[in-house]
PDB file of C-alpha atoms and ligand atoms in Angstrom:
ATOM      1  CA  MET A   1     -19.692  15.592 -29.423  1.00  0.00           C
ATOM      2  CA  SER A   2     -21.983  12.661 -29.752  1.00  0.00           C
ATOM      3  CA  ILE A   3     -22.738  10.015 -26.706  1.00  0.00           C
ATOM      4  CA  ALA A   4     -20.184   7.630 -28.031  1.00  0.00           C
ATOM      5  CA  ALA A   5     -17.436  10.056 -28.399  1.00  0.00           C
ATOM      6  CA  ASN A   6     -18.029  11.340 -25.182  1.00  0.00           C
ATOM      7  CA  VAL A   7     -17.949   7.775 -23.419  1.00  0.00           C
ATOM      8  CA  LYS A   8     -14.889   6.841 -25.082  1.00  0.00           C
ATOM      9  CA  ALA A   9     -13.108  10.564 -23.802  1.00  0.00           C
ATOM     10  CA  ILE A  10     -14.107  10.255 -20.378  1.00  0.00           C
ATOM     11  CA  LEU A  11     -13.140   5.833 -20.204  1.00  0.00           C
ATOM     12  CA  ALA A  12      -9.948   6.884 -21.417  1.00  0.00           C
ATOM     13  CA  GLY A  13      -9.317   9.530 -18.924  1.00  0.00           C
ATOM     14  CA  LEU A  14     -10.682   7.430 -15.637  1.00  0.00           C
ATOM     15  CA  PRO A  15      -7.143   5.621 -13.935  1.00  0.00           C
ATOM     16  CA  PRO A  16      -7.327   2.122 -13.883  1.00  0.00           C
ATOM     17  CA  GLY A  17      -9.315   0.183 -11.158  1.00  0.00           C
ATOM     18  CA  VAL A  18     -12.105   3.707 -11.440  1.00  0.00           C
ATOM     19  CA  GLU A  19     -15.765   2.707 -12.845  1.00  0.00           C
ATOM     20  CA  LEU A  20     -17.784   4.418 -14.913  1.00  0.00           C
ATOM     21  CA  VAL A  21     -21.243   4.941 -13.697  1.00  0.00           C
ATOM     22  CA  ALA A  22     -23.248   6.534 -16.603  1.00  0.00           C
ATOM     23  CA  ALA A  23     -25.754   8.933 -14.470  1.00  0.00           C
ATOM     24  CA  ALA A  24     -28.688   7.940 -16.493  1.00  0.00           C
ATOM     25  CA  LYS A  25     -31.841  10.402 -15.549  1.00  0.00           C
ATOM     26  CA  THR A  26     -34.333  11.750 -17.752  1.00  0.00           C
ATOM     27  CA  ARG A  27     -32.482   9.881 -20.557  1.00  0.00           C
ATOM     28  CA  THR A  28     -34.370   7.874 -23.109  1.00  0.00           C
ATOM     29  CA  PRO A  29     -33.745   4.137 -23.666  1.00  0.00           C
ATOM     30  CA  ALA A  30     -32.050   5.388 -27.253  1.00  0.00           C
ATOM     31  CA  GLU A  31     -29.727   7.548 -25.681  1.00  0.00           C
ATOM     32  CA  ILE A  32     -28.982   5.375 -22.639  1.00  0.00           C
ATOM     33  CA  LEU A  33     -28.301   2.213 -25.463  1.00  0.00           C
ATOM     34  CA  GLU A  34     -25.711   4.508 -27.646  1.00  0.00           C
ATOM     35  CA  ALA A  35     -23.948   4.931 -24.131  1.00  0.00           C
ATOM     36  CA  VAL A  36     -23.573   1.230 -23.691  1.00  0.00           C
ATOM     37  CA  GLU A  37     -22.574   0.371 -26.491  1.00  0.00           C
ATOM     38  CA  ALA A  38     -20.064   2.822 -26.871  1.00  0.00           C
ATOM     39  CA  GLY A  39     -18.788   1.151 -23.888  1.00  0.00           C
ATOM     40  CA  VAL A  40     -20.682   2.064 -20.594  1.00  0.00           C
ATOM     41  CA  LYS A  41     -21.102  -1.218 -18.487  1.00  0.00           C
ATOM     42  CA  VAL A  42     -23.128   0.411 -15.126  1.00  0.00           C
ATOM     43  CA  ILE A  43     -26.177   2.624 -15.631  1.00  0.00           C
ATOM     44  CA  GLY A  44     -26.937   5.087 -12.434  1.00  0.00           C
ATOM     45  CA  GLN A  45     -30.745   5.879 -12.173  1.00  0.00           C
ATOM     46  CA  ASN A  46     -32.305   7.962  -9.563  1.00  0.00           C
ATOM     47  CA  TYR A  47     -35.886   6.798  -9.505  1.00  0.00           C
ATOM     48  CA  VAL A  48     -37.371   3.026  -9.930  1.00  0.00           C
ATOM     49  CA  GLN A  49     -39.977   3.847 -12.266  1.00  0.00           C
ATOM     50  CA  GLU A  50     -37.538   5.709 -14.586  1.00  0.00           C
ATOM     51  CA  ALA A  51     -35.261   3.003 -14.605  1.00  0.00           C
ATOM     52  CA  ALA A  52     -37.640   0.319 -14.649  1.00  0.00           C
ATOM     53  CA  GLU A  53     -38.426   1.541 -18.380  1.00  0.00           C
ATOM     54  CA  ALA A  54     -35.256   1.696 -19.469  1.00  0.00           C
ATOM     55  CA  PHE A  55     -33.937  -1.736 -18.158  1.00  0.00           C
ATOM     56  CA  ALA A  56     -37.481  -2.550 -20.292  1.00  0.00           C
ATOM     57  CA  VAL A  57     -34.835  -1.917 -23.119  1.00  0.00           C
ATOM     58  CA  VAL A  58     -31.570  -2.312 -22.194  1.00  0.00           C
ATOM     59  CA  GLY A  59     -31.936  -5.132 -19.379  1.00  0.00           C
ATOM     60  CA  ARG A  60     -29.095  -7.010 -18.645  1.00  0.00           C
ATOM     61  CA  ARG A  61     -26.659  -5.696 -21.350  1.00  0.00           C
ATOM     62  CA  ALA A  62     -25.011  -3.675 -18.218  1.00  0.00           C
ATOM     63  CA  ARG A  63     -25.197  -3.344 -14.496  1.00  0.00           C
ATOM     64  CA  TRP A  64     -27.547  -1.198 -12.728  1.00  0.00           C
ATOM     65  CA  HIS A  65     -27.139   0.992  -9.671  1.00  0.00           C
ATOM     66  CA  LEU A  66     -29.569   2.755  -8.164  1.00  0.00           C
ATOM     67  CA  ILE A  67     -28.382   6.449  -7.216  1.00  0.00           C
ATOM     68  CA  GLY A  68     -31.331   8.430  -5.484  1.00  0.00           C
ATOM     69  CA  HIS A  69     -33.240   7.798  -2.328  1.00  0.00           C
ATOM     70  CA  LEU A  70     -34.999   5.243  -2.302  1.00  0.00           C
ATOM     71  CA  GLN A  71     -38.540   4.895  -0.626  1.00  0.00           C
ATOM     72  CA  LYS A  72     -39.120   1.827   1.000  1.00  0.00           C
ATOM     73  CA  ASN A  73     -42.431   0.948  -1.122  1.00  0.00           C
ATOM     74  CA  LYS A  74     -40.566   0.952  -4.073  1.00  0.00           C
ATOM     75  CA  ALA A  75     -37.878  -1.385  -2.774  1.00  0.00           C
ATOM     76  CA  LYS A  76     -39.698  -4.304  -4.029  1.00  0.00           C
ATOM     77  CA  ARG A  77     -39.000  -3.634  -7.951  1.00  0.00           C
ATOM     78  CA  ALA A  78     -35.667  -1.726  -6.949  1.00  0.00           C
ATOM     79  CA  VAL A  79     -34.727  -5.314  -6.237  1.00  0.00           C
ATOM     80  CA  GLU A  80     -35.138  -7.038  -9.392  1.00  0.00           C
ATOM     81  CA  ILE A  81     -33.412  -3.943 -10.959  1.00  0.00           C
ATOM     82  CA  PHE A  82     -30.754  -3.209  -9.365  1.00  0.00           C
ATOM     83  CA  ASP A  83     -26.861  -4.803  -8.881  1.00  0.00           C
ATOM     84  CA  ILE A  84     -25.873  -2.081  -6.229  1.00  0.00           C
ATOM     85  CA  ILE A  85     -28.215   0.177  -4.080  1.00  0.00           C
ATOM     86  CA  GLU A  86     -25.718   3.046  -3.431  1.00  0.00           C
ATOM     87  CA  THR A  87     -28.504   5.122  -1.630  1.00  0.00           C
ATOM     88  CA  ILE A  88     -28.587   3.520   2.069  1.00  0.00           C
ATOM     89  CA  ASP A  89     -29.028   6.024   4.825  1.00  0.00           C
ATOM     90  CA  SER A  90     -31.282   4.264   7.386  1.00  0.00           C
ATOM     91  CA  ILE A  91     -31.197   0.733   9.795  1.00  0.00           C
ATOM     92  CA  GLY A  92     -35.347   1.227   7.655  1.00  0.00           C
ATOM     93  CA  LEU A  93     -34.624   0.802   4.802  1.00  0.00           C
ATOM     94  CA  GLY A  94     -31.606  -1.770   4.908  1.00  0.00           C
ATOM     95  CA  ARG A  95     -34.150  -4.217   6.678  1.00  0.00           C
ATOM     96  CA  GLU A  96     -36.933  -3.585   3.832  1.00  0.00           C
ATOM     97  CA  ILE A  97     -34.534  -4.134   1.387  1.00  0.00           C
ATOM     98  CA  ASP A  98     -33.068  -7.258   3.373  1.00  0.00           C
ATOM     99  CA  LYS A  99     -36.538  -8.512   3.751  1.00  0.00           C
ATOM    100  CA  ARG A 100     -37.546  -8.034  -0.405  1.00  0.00           C
ATOM    101  CA  ALA A 101     -33.720 -10.091  -1.255  1.00  0.00           C
ATOM    102  CA  ALA A 102     -34.703 -12.395   0.496  1.00  0.00           C
ATOM    103  CA  ALA A 103     -38.159 -12.979  -1.089  1.00  0.00           C
ATOM    104  CA  ALA A 104     -36.224 -12.907  -4.351  1.00  0.00           C
ATOM    105  CA  GLY A 105     -33.829 -15.374  -3.325  1.00  0.00           C
ATOM    106  CA  ARG A 106     -31.107 -12.880  -3.805  1.00  0.00           C
ATOM    107  CA  THR A 107     -28.760 -10.970  -2.193  1.00  0.00           C
ATOM    108  CA  VAL A 108     -28.394  -7.182  -2.768  1.00  0.00           C
ATOM    109  CA  GLU A 109     -25.042  -4.909  -2.654  1.00  0.00           C
ATOM    110  CA  VAL A 110     -25.223  -1.783  -0.972  1.00  0.00           C
ATOM    111  CA  LEU A 111     -23.652   1.196  -0.407  1.00  0.00           C
ATOM    112  CA  ILE A 112     -23.870   3.550   2.693  1.00  0.00           C
ATOM    113  CA  GLU A 113     -25.018   7.389   1.738  1.00  0.00           C
ATOM    114  CA  ILE A 114     -22.447   9.558   4.099  1.00  0.00           C
ATOM    115  CA  ASN A 115     -24.003  13.455   4.046  1.00  0.00           C
ATOM    116  CA  SER A 116     -20.409  14.539   4.241  1.00  0.00           C
ATOM    117  CA  GLY A 117     -21.495  18.037   3.940  1.00  0.00           C
ATOM    118  CA  ARG A 118     -23.829  17.711   7.226  1.00  0.00           C
ATOM    119  CA  GLU A 119     -26.503  19.230   6.025  1.00  0.00           C
ATOM    120  CA  PRO A 120     -29.912  18.038   8.375  1.00  0.00           C
ATOM    121  CA  GLN A 121     -32.001  18.394   4.791  1.00  0.00           C
ATOM    122  CA  LYS A 122     -30.446  16.398   3.096  1.00  0.00           C
ATOM    123  CA  THR A 123     -30.502  12.797   2.632  1.00  0.00           C
ATOM    124  CA  GLY A 124     -27.532  10.288   3.994  1.00  0.00           C
ATOM    125  CA  VAL A 125     -26.482   9.257   6.946  1.00  0.00           C
ATOM    126  CA  MET A 126     -24.173  11.498   9.106  1.00  0.00           C
ATOM    127  CA  PRO A 127     -20.365  10.665   9.187  1.00  0.00           C
ATOM    128  CA  ASP A 128     -20.832  10.307  13.246  1.00  0.00           C
ATOM    129  CA  GLU A 129     -23.427   7.823  12.463  1.00  0.00           C
ATOM    130  CA  ALA A 130     -22.206   5.542   9.937  1.00  0.00           C
ATOM    131  CA  GLU A 131     -20.473   2.916  11.803  1.00  0.00           C
ATOM    132  CA  ALA A 132     -23.296   2.478  14.006  1.00  0.00           C
ATOM    133  CA  LEU A 133     -25.456   2.226  11.056  1.00  0.00           C
ATOM    134  CA  VAL A 134     -22.945  -0.214   9.230  1.00  0.00           C
ATOM    135  CA  ARG A 135     -22.377  -2.105  12.148  1.00  0.00           C
ATOM    136  CA  THR A 136     -26.217  -2.960  12.519  1.00  0.00           C
ATOM    137  CA  LEU A 137     -26.769  -3.576   8.366  1.00  0.00           C
ATOM    138  CA  ALA A 138     -23.896  -6.171   9.126  1.00  0.00           C
ATOM    139  CA  ALA A 139     -25.947  -8.652  10.796  1.00  0.00           C
ATOM    140  CA  LEU A 140     -28.512  -8.551   7.849  1.00  0.00           C
ATOM    141  CA  PRO A 141     -28.138 -11.586   5.730  1.00  0.00           C
ATOM    142  CA  ARG A 142     -29.157 -10.300   2.392  1.00  0.00           C
ATOM    143  CA  LEU A 143     -27.313  -7.122   2.500  1.00  0.00           C
ATOM    144  CA  ARG A 144     -23.688  -6.526   1.451  1.00  0.00           C
ATOM    145  CA  VAL A 145     -22.193  -3.538   2.278  1.00  0.00           C
ATOM    146  CA  LEU A 146     -19.246  -2.939   0.067  1.00  0.00           C
ATOM    147  CA  GLY A 147     -18.353   0.740   0.807  1.00  0.00           C
ATOM    148  CA  LEU A 148     -19.678   4.629   0.694  1.00  0.00           C
ATOM    149  CA  MET A 149     -21.340   7.113  -1.680  1.00  0.00           C
ATOM    150  CA  THR A 150     -21.704  11.142  -1.140  1.00  0.00           C
ATOM    151  CA  MET A 151     -23.320  13.567  -3.404  1.00  0.00           C
ATOM    152  CA  GLY A 152     -21.385  16.659  -2.456  1.00  0.00           C
ATOM    153  CA  PRO A 153     -22.287  19.773  -4.649  1.00  0.00           C
ATOM    154  CA  PHE A 154     -23.917  19.755  -8.138  1.00  0.00           C
ATOM    155  CA  GLU A 155     -22.599  22.612  -9.630  1.00  0.00           C
ATOM    156  CA  GLY A 156     -19.656  25.127  -9.027  1.00  0.00           C
ATOM    157  CA  ASP A 157     -16.084  25.771  -8.461  1.00  0.00           C
ATOM    158  CA  PRO A 158     -14.964  21.543  -8.222  1.00  0.00           C
ATOM    159  CA  GLU A 159     -12.319  22.517  -5.740  1.00  0.00           C
ATOM    160  CA  ASP A 160     -15.504  23.207  -3.452  1.00  0.00           C
ATOM    161  CA  SER A 161     -17.037  19.777  -3.490  1.00  0.00           C
ATOM    162  CA  ARG A 162     -12.983  18.388  -2.268  1.00  0.00           C
ATOM    163  CA  PRO A 163     -13.652  18.868   1.367  1.00  0.00           C
ATOM    164  CA  TYR A 164     -17.022  17.118   1.050  1.00  0.00           C
ATOM    165  CA  PHE A 165     -15.422  13.583  -0.634  1.00  0.00           C
ATOM    166  CA  ARG A 166     -12.192  14.337   1.622  1.00  0.00           C
ATOM    167  CA  GLU A 167     -14.687  14.109   4.692  1.00  0.00           C
ATOM    168  CA  THR A 168     -16.323  10.728   3.121  1.00  0.00           C
ATOM    169  CA  ARG A 169     -12.738   9.493   2.553  1.00  0.00           C
ATOM    170  CA  ARG A 170     -12.016   9.626   6.155  1.00  0.00           C
ATOM    171  CA  VAL A 171     -15.285   7.353   6.871  1.00  0.00           C
ATOM    172  CA  ARG A 172     -14.416   5.191   4.821  1.00  0.00           C
ATOM    173  CA  ASP A 173     -10.532   4.766   6.337  1.00  0.00           C
ATOM    174  CA  ALA A 174     -12.233   5.133  10.374  1.00  0.00           C
ATOM    175  CA  LEU A 175     -14.663   2.100   8.338  1.00  0.00           C
ATOM    176  CA  ALA A 176     -11.996  -0.085   7.055  1.00  0.00           C
ATOM    177  CA  LYS A 177     -10.120   0.052  10.207  1.00  0.00           C
ATOM    178  CA  ALA A 178     -13.111  -1.295  12.504  1.00  0.00           C
ATOM    179  CA  ALA A 179     -12.953  -4.131  10.631  1.00  0.00           C
ATOM    180  CA  VAL A 180     -16.636  -4.902  10.629  1.00  0.00           C
ATOM    181  CA  PRO A 181     -17.196  -8.850  10.630  1.00  0.00           C
ATOM    182  CA  GLY A 182     -19.119  -9.286   6.407  1.00  0.00           C
ATOM    183  CA  VAL A 183     -18.903  -5.856   5.492  1.00  0.00           C
ATOM    184  CA  GLU A 184     -15.831  -4.819   2.829  1.00  0.00           C
ATOM    185  CA  MET A 185     -14.927  -1.058   1.763  1.00  0.00           C
ATOM    186  CA  ARG A 186     -14.138  -1.361  -1.472  1.00  0.00           C
ATOM    187  CA  HIS A 187     -16.075   1.389  -3.151  1.00  0.00           C
ATOM    188  CA  LEU A 188     -15.703   4.895  -2.756  1.00  0.00           C
ATOM    189  CA  SER A 189     -18.882   6.283  -5.294  1.00  0.00           C
ATOM    190  CA  MET A 190     -18.347  10.337  -5.451  1.00  0.00           C
ATOM    191  CA  GLY A 191     -18.427  12.729  -8.406  1.00  0.00           C
ATOM    192  CA  MET A 192     -20.156  14.129 -11.227  1.00  0.00           C
ATOM    193  CA  SER A 193     -19.395  16.133 -14.473  1.00  0.00           C
ATOM    194  CA  HIS A 194     -17.633  19.213 -12.881  1.00  0.00           C
ATOM    195  CA  SER A 195     -16.252  17.168 -10.168  1.00  0.00           C
ATOM    196  CA  TRP A 196     -14.913  13.852 -10.701  1.00  0.00           C
ATOM    197  CA  ARG A 197     -11.309  14.861 -11.460  1.00  0.00           C
ATOM    198  CA  VAL A 198     -11.453  15.590  -7.595  1.00  0.00           C
ATOM    199  CA  ALA A 199     -13.329  13.037  -6.497  1.00  0.00           C
ATOM    200  CA  VAL A 200     -10.845  10.168  -8.086  1.00  0.00           C
ATOM    201  CA  GLU A 201      -7.178  12.316  -6.506  1.00  0.00           C
ATOM    202  CA  GLU A 202      -9.216  11.891  -3.266  1.00  0.00           C
ATOM    203  CA  GLY A 203      -9.642   7.893  -3.693  1.00  0.00           C
ATOM    204  CA  ALA A 204     -12.758   7.694  -5.492  1.00  0.00           C
ATOM    205  CA  THR A 205     -13.795   4.083  -7.032  1.00  0.00           C
ATOM    206  CA  ILE A 206     -17.013   4.651  -8.851  1.00  0.00           C
ATOM    207  CA  VAL A 207     -17.632   8.158 -10.611  1.00  0.00           C
ATOM    208  CA  ARG A 208     -20.976   9.186 -11.105  1.00  0.00           C
ATOM    209  CA  ILE A 209     -21.216  11.217 -14.610  1.00  0.00           C
ATOM    210  CA  GLY A 210     -24.406  12.537 -16.753  1.00  0.00           C
ATOM    211  CA  THR A 211     -24.026  15.819 -18.118  1.00  0.00           C
ATOM    212  CA  ALA A 212     -20.328  15.191 -19.725  1.00  0.00           C
ATOM    213  CA  ILE A 213     -21.902  11.846 -21.571  1.00  0.00           C
ATOM    214  CA  PHE A 214     -25.146  12.809 -22.521  1.00  0.00           C
ATOM    215  CA  GLY A 215     -25.247  16.810 -22.409  1.00  0.00           C
ATOM    216  CA  PRO A 216     -27.220  19.406 -20.696  1.00  0.00           C
ATOM    217  CA  ARG A 217     -30.425  17.679 -19.010  1.00  0.00           C
ATOM    218  CA  PRO A 218     -34.002  18.867 -20.624  1.00  0.00           C
ATOM    219  CA  SER A 219     -35.096  21.286 -17.927  1.00  0.00           C
ATOM    220  CA  ARG A 220     -38.367  19.524 -16.090  1.00  0.00           C
ATOM    221  CA  PRO A 221     -41.758  20.351 -17.109  1.00  0.00           C
TER     222      PRO A 221
HETATM  223  C1  LIG B   1     -27.331  13.256 -11.704  1.00  0.00           C
HETATM  224  C2  LIG B   1     -26.990  12.895 -10.660  1.00  0.00           C
HETATM  225  C3  LIG B   1     -25.114  12.833 -11.070  1.00  0.00           C
HETATM  226  C4  LIG B   1     -24.281  13.202 -12.368  1.00  0.00           C
HETATM  227  O1  LIG B   1     -23.987  14.520 -12.408  1.00  0.00           O
HETATM  228  P1  LIG B   1     -23.796  15.649 -13.664  1.00  0.00           P
HETATM  229  O2  LIG B   1     -23.608  16.851 -12.895  1.00  0.00           O
HETATM  230  O3  LIG B   1     -25.209  15.032 -14.419  1.00  0.00           O
HETATM  231  O4  LIG B   1     -22.712  14.833 -13.928  1.00  0.00           O
HETATM  232  C5  LIG B   1     -24.207  12.127 -10.326  1.00  0.00           C
HETATM  233  N1  LIG B   1     -24.885  11.336  -8.732  1.00  0.00           N
HETATM  234  C6  LIG B   1     -25.903  11.415  -8.867  1.00  0.00           C
HETATM  235  C7  LIG B   1     -27.020  11.201  -7.375  1.00  0.00           C
HETATM  236  C8  LIG B   1     -26.982  12.102  -9.576  1.00  0.00           C
HETATM  237  O5  LIG B   1     -28.265  12.555  -9.229  1.00  0.00           O
END
């Protein structure tokens, strides 16, 4: 199927209120434009440099979410491109973005990345540390916390992803109950090509889909 046909099929299958982010790592600007023209409203990028190249072509015809880990030395460029940074997992990173956002005269919307599998080698804040992080970030004037994001397994049986999504939702519900001033728990970004249906069942409001839109990724040299 073509990119356009894939986009239309996925959009038709998403319940109302669930937003599609086209996960576009390794895709060319032409492929991304095809997806946008077929109805994609949000592009997800993992790397700031790759996003900058696509952004130069697509610009504000779409909104941009950073869905990969951000290095502090890329925060300035990230603030110029991205509408939402989905992967905040430390106070240091939050402070850096707040500083860059102030310099750019804007406010940046962010999601907190949750390490829902509690795997020490992975990115994301541990579930038990999420509330403390959110309370600290809430005090930063140029940051707006709008919810949570999690990764979960990249492949395999979609049911194996369910505990990761359920855990992230549990953290979301606890944070909503904590009602930290200035913080909204509007978004739950979880689910990929193989797992988005399970993620939606577990309350996702954003799904990040790459392969099912663009086809298998070319292997990196
Ligand atoms: C690549 C990627 C996705 C999409 O994965 P697919 O299996 O291609 O749908 C979603 N989220 C993140 C953070 C990614 O890096």
